[in-house]
Structure formats: C-alpha cells, structure tokens
Coordinates of C-alpha atoms in Angstrom, one line a residue:
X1 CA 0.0 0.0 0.0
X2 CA 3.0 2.4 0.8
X3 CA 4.4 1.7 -3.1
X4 CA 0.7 2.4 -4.6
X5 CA 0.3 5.6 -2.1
X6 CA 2.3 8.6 -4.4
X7 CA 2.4 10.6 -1.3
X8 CA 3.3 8.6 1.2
X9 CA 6.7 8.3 0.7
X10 CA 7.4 12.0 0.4
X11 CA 5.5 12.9 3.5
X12 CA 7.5 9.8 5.4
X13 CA 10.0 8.2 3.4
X14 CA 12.4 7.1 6.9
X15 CA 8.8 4.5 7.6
X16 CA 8.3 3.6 4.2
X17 CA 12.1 2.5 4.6
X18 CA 11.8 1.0 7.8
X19 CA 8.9 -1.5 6.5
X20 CA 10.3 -2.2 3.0
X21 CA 13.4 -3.4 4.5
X22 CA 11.3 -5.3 6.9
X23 CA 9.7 -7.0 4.3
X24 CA 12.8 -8.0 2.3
X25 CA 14.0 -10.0 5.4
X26 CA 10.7 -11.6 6.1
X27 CA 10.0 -12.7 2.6
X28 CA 13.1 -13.1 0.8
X29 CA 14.8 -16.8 2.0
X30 CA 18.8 -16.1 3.7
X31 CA 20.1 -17.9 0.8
X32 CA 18.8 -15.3 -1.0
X33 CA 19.9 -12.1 0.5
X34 CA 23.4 -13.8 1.2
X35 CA 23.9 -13.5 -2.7
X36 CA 22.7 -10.3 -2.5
X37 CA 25.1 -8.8 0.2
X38 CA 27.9 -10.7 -2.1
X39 CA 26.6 -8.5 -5.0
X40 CA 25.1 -11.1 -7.0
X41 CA 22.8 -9.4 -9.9
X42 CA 19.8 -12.5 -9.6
X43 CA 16.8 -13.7 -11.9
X44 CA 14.0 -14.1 -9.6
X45 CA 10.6 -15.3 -10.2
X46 CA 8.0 -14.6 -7.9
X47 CA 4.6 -17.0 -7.1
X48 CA 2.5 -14.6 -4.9
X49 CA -0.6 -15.3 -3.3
X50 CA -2.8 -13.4 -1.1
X51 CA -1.7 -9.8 -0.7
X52 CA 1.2 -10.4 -2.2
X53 CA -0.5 -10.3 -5.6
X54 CA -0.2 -6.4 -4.6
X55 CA 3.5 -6.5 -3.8
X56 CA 6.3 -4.8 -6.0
X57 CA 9.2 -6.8 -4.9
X58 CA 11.3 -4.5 -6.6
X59 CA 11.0 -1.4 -4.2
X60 CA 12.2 -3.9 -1.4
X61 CA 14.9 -3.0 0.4
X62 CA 18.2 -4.8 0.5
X63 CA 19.6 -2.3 3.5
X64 CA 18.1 -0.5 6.6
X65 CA 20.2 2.4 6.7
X66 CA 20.1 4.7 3.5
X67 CA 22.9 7.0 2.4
X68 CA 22.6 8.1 -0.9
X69 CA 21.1 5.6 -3.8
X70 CA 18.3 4.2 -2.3
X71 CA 18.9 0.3 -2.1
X72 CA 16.1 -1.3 -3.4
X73 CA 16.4 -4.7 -4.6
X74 CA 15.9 -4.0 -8.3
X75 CA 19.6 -2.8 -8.3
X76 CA 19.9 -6.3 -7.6
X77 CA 17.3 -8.9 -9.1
X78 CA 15.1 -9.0 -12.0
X79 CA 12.2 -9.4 -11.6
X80 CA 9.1 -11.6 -13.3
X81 CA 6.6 -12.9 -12.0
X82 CA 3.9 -16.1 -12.5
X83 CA 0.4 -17.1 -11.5
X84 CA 1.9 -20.8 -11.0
X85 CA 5.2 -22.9 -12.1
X86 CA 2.6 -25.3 -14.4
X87 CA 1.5 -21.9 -16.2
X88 CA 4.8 -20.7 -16.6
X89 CA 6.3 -24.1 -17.7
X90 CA 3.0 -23.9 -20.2
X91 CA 3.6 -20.4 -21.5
X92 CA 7.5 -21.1 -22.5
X93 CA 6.2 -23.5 -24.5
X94 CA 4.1 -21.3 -26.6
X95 CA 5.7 -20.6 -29.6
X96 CA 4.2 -17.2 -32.2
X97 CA 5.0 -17.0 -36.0
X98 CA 3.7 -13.8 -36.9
X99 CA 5.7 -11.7 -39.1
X100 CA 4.3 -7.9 -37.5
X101 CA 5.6 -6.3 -34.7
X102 CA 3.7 -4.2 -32.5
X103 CA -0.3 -3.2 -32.9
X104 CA -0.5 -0.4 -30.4
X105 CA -3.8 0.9 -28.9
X106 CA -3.5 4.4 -28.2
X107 CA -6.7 5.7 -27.9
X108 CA -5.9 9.0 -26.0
X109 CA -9.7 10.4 -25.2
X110 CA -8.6 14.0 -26.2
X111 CA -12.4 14.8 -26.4
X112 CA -13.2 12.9 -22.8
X113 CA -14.7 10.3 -24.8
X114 CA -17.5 8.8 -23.1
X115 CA -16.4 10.6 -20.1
X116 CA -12.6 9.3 -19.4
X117 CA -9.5 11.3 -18.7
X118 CA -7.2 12.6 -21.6
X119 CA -4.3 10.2 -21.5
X120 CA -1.9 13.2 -22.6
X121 CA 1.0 11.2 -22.7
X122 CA -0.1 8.2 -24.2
X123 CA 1.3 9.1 -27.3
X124 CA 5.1 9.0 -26.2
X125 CA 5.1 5.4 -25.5
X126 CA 5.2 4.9 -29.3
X127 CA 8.0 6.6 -29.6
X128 CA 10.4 3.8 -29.7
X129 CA 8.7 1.4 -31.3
X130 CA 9.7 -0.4 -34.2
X131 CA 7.6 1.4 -37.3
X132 CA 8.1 -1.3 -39.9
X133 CA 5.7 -4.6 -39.8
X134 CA 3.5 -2.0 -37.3
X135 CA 0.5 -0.8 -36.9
X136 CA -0.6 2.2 -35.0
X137 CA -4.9 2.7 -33.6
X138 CA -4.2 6.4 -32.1
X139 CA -7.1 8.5 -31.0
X140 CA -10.4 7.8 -33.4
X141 CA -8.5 4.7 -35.0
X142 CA -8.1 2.8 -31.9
X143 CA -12.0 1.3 -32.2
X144 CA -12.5 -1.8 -30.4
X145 CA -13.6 -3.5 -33.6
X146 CA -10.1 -1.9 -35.1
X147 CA -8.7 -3.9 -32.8
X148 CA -10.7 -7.2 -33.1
X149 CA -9.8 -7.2 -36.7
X150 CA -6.2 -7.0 -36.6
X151 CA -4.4 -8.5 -32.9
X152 CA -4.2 -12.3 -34.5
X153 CA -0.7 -11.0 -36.8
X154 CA 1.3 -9.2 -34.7
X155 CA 3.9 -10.2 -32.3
X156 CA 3.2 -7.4 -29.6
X157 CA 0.3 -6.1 -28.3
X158 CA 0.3 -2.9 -26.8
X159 CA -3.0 -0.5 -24.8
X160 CA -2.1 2.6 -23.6
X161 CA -5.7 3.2 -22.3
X162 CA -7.9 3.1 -19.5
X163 CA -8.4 -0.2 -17.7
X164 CA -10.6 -1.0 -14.6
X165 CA -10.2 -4.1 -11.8
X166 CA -10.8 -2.7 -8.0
X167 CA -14.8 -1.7 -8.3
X168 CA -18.0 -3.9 -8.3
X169 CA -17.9 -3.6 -12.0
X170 CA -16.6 -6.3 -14.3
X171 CA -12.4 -5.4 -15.0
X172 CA -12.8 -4.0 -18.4
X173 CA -10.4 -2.3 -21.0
X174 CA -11.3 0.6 -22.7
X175 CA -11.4 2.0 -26.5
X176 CA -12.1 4.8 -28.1
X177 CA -15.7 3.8 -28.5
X178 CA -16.6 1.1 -26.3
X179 CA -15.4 -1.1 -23.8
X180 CA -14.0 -4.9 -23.5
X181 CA -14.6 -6.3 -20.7
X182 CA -12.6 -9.7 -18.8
X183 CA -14.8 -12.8 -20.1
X184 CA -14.4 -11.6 -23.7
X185 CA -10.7 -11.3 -23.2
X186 CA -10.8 -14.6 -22.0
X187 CA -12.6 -16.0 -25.5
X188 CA -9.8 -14.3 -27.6
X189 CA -7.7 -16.9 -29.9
X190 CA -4.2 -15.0 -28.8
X191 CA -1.2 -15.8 -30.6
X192 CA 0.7 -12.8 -29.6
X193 CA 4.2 -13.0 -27.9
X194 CA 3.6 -10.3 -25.7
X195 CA 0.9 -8.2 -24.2
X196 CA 2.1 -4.6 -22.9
X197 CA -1.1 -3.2 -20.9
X198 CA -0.2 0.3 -20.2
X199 CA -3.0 1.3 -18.3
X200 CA -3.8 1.2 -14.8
X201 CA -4.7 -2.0 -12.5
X202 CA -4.2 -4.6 -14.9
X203 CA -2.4 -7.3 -12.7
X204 CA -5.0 -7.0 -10.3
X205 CA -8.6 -8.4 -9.3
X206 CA -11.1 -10.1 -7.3
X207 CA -9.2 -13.1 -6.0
X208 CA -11.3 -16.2 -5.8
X209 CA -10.9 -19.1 -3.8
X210 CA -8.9 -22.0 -5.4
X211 CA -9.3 -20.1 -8.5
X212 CA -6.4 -17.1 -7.8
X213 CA -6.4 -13.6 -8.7
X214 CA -9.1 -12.6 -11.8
X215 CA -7.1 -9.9 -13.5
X216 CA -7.2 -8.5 -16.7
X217 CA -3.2 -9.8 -16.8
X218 CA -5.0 -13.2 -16.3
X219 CA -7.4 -13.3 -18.3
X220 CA -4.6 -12.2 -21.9
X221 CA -2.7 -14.9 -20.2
X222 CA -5.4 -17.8 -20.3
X223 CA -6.5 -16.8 -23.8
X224 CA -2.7 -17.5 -25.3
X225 CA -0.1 -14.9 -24.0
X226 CA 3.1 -16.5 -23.0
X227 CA 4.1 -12.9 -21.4
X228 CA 2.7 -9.6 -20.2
X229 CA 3.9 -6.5 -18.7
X230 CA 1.0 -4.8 -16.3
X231 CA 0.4 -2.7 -13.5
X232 CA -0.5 -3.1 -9.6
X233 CA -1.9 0.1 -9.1
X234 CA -3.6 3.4 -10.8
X235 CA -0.2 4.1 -12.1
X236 CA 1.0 7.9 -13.1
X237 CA 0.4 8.4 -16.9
X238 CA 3.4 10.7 -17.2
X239 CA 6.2 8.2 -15.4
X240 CA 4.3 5.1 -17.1
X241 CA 4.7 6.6 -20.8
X242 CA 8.4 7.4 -19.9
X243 CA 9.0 3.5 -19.2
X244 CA 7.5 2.4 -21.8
X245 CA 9.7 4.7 -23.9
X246 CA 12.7 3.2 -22.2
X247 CA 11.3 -0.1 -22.7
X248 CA 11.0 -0.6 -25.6
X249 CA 14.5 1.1 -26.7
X250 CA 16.1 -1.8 -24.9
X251 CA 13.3 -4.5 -26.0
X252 CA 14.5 -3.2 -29.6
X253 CA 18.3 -3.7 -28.5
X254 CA 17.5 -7.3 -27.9
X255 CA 17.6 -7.3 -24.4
X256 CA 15.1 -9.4 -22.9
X257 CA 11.7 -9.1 -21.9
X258 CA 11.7 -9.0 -17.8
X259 CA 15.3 -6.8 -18.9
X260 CA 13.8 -4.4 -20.6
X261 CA 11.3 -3.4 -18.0
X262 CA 14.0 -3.4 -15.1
X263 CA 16.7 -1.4 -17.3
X264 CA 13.6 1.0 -17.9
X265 CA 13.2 1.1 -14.4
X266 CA 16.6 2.0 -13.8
X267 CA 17.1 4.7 -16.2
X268 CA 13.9 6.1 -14.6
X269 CA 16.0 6.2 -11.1
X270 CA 18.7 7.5 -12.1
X271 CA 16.9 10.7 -13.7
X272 CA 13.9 11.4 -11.7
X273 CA 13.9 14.2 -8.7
X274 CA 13.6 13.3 -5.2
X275 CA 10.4 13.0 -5.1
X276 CA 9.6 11.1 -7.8
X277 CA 11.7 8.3 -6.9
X278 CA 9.0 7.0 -5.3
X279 CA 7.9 3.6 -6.0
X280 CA 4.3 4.5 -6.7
X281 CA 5.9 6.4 -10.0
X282 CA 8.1 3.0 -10.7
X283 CA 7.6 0.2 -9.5
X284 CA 3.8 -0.7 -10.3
X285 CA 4.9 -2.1 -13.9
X286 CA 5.8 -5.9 -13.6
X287 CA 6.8 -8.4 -15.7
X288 CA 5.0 -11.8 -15.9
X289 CA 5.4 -14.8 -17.8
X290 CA 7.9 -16.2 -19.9
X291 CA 10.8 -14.0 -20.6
X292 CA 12.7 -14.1 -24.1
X293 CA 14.0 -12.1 -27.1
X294 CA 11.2 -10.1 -29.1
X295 CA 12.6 -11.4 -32.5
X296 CA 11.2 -8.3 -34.2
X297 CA 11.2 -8.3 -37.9
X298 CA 13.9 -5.3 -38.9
X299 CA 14.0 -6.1 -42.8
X300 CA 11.4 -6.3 -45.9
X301 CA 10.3 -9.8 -45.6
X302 CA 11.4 -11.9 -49.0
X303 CA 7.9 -11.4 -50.5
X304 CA 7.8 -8.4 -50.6
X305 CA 11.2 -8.2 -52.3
X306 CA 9.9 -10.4 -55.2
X307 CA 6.7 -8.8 -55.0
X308 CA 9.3 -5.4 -55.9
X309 CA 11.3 -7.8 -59.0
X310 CA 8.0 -8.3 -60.4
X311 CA 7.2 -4.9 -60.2
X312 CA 10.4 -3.6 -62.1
X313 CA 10.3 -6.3 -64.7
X314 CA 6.4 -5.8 -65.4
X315 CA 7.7 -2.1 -65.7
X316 CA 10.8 -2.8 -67.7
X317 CA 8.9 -4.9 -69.9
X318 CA 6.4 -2.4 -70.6
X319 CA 8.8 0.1 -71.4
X320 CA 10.2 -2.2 -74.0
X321 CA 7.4 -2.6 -75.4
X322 CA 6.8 0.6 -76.2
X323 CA 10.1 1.4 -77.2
X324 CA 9.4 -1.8 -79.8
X325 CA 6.1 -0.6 -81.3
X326 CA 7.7 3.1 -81.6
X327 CA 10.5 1.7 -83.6
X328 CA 8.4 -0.4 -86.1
X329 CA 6.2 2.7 -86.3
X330 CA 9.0 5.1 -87.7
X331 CA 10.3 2.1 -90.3

C-alpha cells in the first residue's frame, strides 16, 4: 500500500524505509539475500498469493540504513513474476510466428470520450517502437472492432488506455468507442508473444478461492499470451509513458523481456527528482510470464522483395514494349 500511495513516501520516506526493509527480510529466503550482500545481480521469479499479488518486490529494500542511492532490490534482481510454475512451464512452451511487430492501442480520449480522462502522454510510448511490420490505432482509429480485426498478426500487443479491476464492475479495457470487458478477453484466440497493458490496474482483481487472482493480466494470459507487462496500481500516466519509452529502446536492442522493463526502471531512477523516486511512479509495472527475445522483424520480408522484382520487370517490360512498337512505327 506504501508503493501504490504517491504521497506517502514523500510525506515519510524514513517509515516507508523502515517497512520495505522489513519485508525483504521476512519474505526473501537467507540464501537469497546472502547473494545479494555478495553483489550477485539475480533472476527471480515470484509466485505470490494473497496480498502479495499487490506486492512490488522491486522497491524492497536490501539495507536498513540509507545514504545516498536508495537500495532497493531491483539494483539487484530481475524481476518476473507467475500465477503458477505449471503456467509458466506452459507459457515457454508457446511458440508465435507472426511476421508484425507491435499493434498499439493508443486511444488517447482528447475529447473525454464517453467521459474518461485525456491520457496526454499516451502518445510518447510509441516513440520507440519499431515502425516497420506495425500498426498504429491512435485516437479515433483505436476502435474496439479496429482492434478485433487486426491483434491475430502481430507479435506485440500494446494498450495505452484506460483499464478497470478494483470496483463492483466487471475489469474492463477501454477504446475509443466502447469497452472490452474480462470474459471476452478470456474468449480471444491470442497468438501474440507479448501483451504490454499500459494502463492502470491490470495485474490486479477479485481473488477467488482456489481459482487465484481474476485480472485483466489473467485473463490475456489464459486466452494464449506467453508474457505480459501490467500494473499493480492506478499508475502515473506521465512516469508510465516514460517506461515504456525506455522499454522498448532496450526491447529493440534485444535485451530481454523482464530486462527491458527493469533497465527502464533504472534509467527512470537514475533521472527522476527526489520526489519522484517514489515507488508509486516506478515500480507498479511488472513483468510476468515467460521471458525471451522479441525477435522483431527489422527487414522487408522476401515477398515483398519479389513482390518489388515483379514490379520492375512488369515495368521494364512495358517500357520495352513501347520502345518496340515506336520503332516499327518510324520504319
């Protein structure tokens, strides 16, 4: 709750301290922090349950006293995280062949469509993107049946929207002109290697007995997604979009997924103020799932490249041709 609270830590940062460190020794095994103090950089994977569903390991931290950089434990771990081992051993399994790279979903809501905020810095997150094999929904584009139509061929999917999990409502995601809501997103026949939902509350739920935390998250990941980067709380638009700048320079420098996020993470840290080192502008993004290399497509794909050779010799032909009957017309 002291991650999630934005003013919490300015208005008592030596508590939030006191209890993050706390937690790191209660819930991190010795073995553990032993390779920490020895300046290990680890891969962890975390199985939470309970109110730990709500937990951002990575603002732990790794020392009581601080002096200087504050040490949280994503200077030393990355992070992912998994509804279960069986789901994770499932999801490395799944394997994607499209040839796109990222559909985005940027709807934006500059008008207060249908009565939602103006997302005003959605429209950075694209910024880093890769353009070719992509296709971008921004503002009246990104229509829920735009959507629909088009996630099956692309290896990324990425909302930067409004999403809803913590009222009496069913969790929903929202579009420019209606809504999809959590059994639909259950139904969908994903393919995708990753899901990227940008928006706020998406790795959280209702948890239901024996059945584990019903998410939006959840839900991509039951209907095909072998990994997904989403949020814990109603995360800052303005310190999300500069993430998921970050993220995906390093996604497109072949680092891997759970990398990417944490390396955006860190090069947040090291250039925010004070005050907006706070976990609650940070740490809400988390990896889950099965962490690999985005093999992006970077070059024309072959057929188009013949599709080009037929071109030109159609054309060349043509030209002869004319040349030919001009010829025979002067003799």
């Amino acid at each position: 709750q002291l991650s999630s609270d934005r003013v919490a830590f300015q208005n008592d940062p030596k508590s939030f301290y006191e209890l993050s460190h706390r937690l790191y020794k209660k819930l991190l095994p010795e073995s553990i922090q032993a390779r920490v103090e020895k300046g290990e950089i680890l891969d962890l994977t975390i199985v939470p349950d309970a109110v730990l569903n709500v937990c951002a390991f990575d603002a732990l931290l790794t020392q009581k006293d601080v002096k200087g950089t504050v040490p949280y434990l994503i200077h030393k771990a990355n992070i992912s995280y998994t509804y279960s081992i069986v789901s994770l051993q499932y999801q490395k399994q799944l394997k994607n062949e499209n040839n796109k790279n990222v559909l985005s979903v940027i709807p934006v809501f500059e008008a207060q469509e249908r009565g939602l905020a103006t997302l005003e810095y959605s429209t950075y997150e694209k910024s880093n993107m890769p353009t070719l094999h992509s296709q971008l929904l921004l503002k009246e584009q990104a229509t829920r049946r735009a959507f629909l139509s088009n996630f099956k061929d692309f290896k990324v999917l990425h909302f930067s929207t409004h999403a809803e999990a913590d009222s009496a409502q069913i969790p929903r995601i929202e579009f420019i002109d209606s809504t999809l809501f959590l059994p639909e997103i259950y139904g969908l026949p994903l393919q995708n290697d990753l899901v990227v939902l940008s928006a706020c509350q998406t790795a959280i739920g209702t948890e239901n007995s024996g059945e584990g935390l019903m998410s939006l998250a959840r839900a991509f990941a039951y209907a095909g997604a072998p990994s997904l980067v989403a949020s814990l709380w109603k995360v800052n638009n303005k310190s999300t979009s500069d993430l998921m700048t970050a993220f995906y320079r390093h996604l497109n420098d072949d680092h891997s997924k759970s990398a990417a996020l944490r390396q955006a993470k860190l090069d947040y840290l090291s250039e925010a103020s004070i005050a907006q080192q706070s976990p609650y502008y940070w740490s809400g993004m988390i990896f889950m799932g099965a962490d690999d290399v985005v093999a992006f497509e970077r070059t024309i794909p072959i057929h188009f490249w013949l599709l080009g050779l037929g071109v030109l010799l159609l054309l060349g032909f043509l030209v002869f041709s004319l040349i030919s009957n001009s010829l025979s017309k002067k003799t």
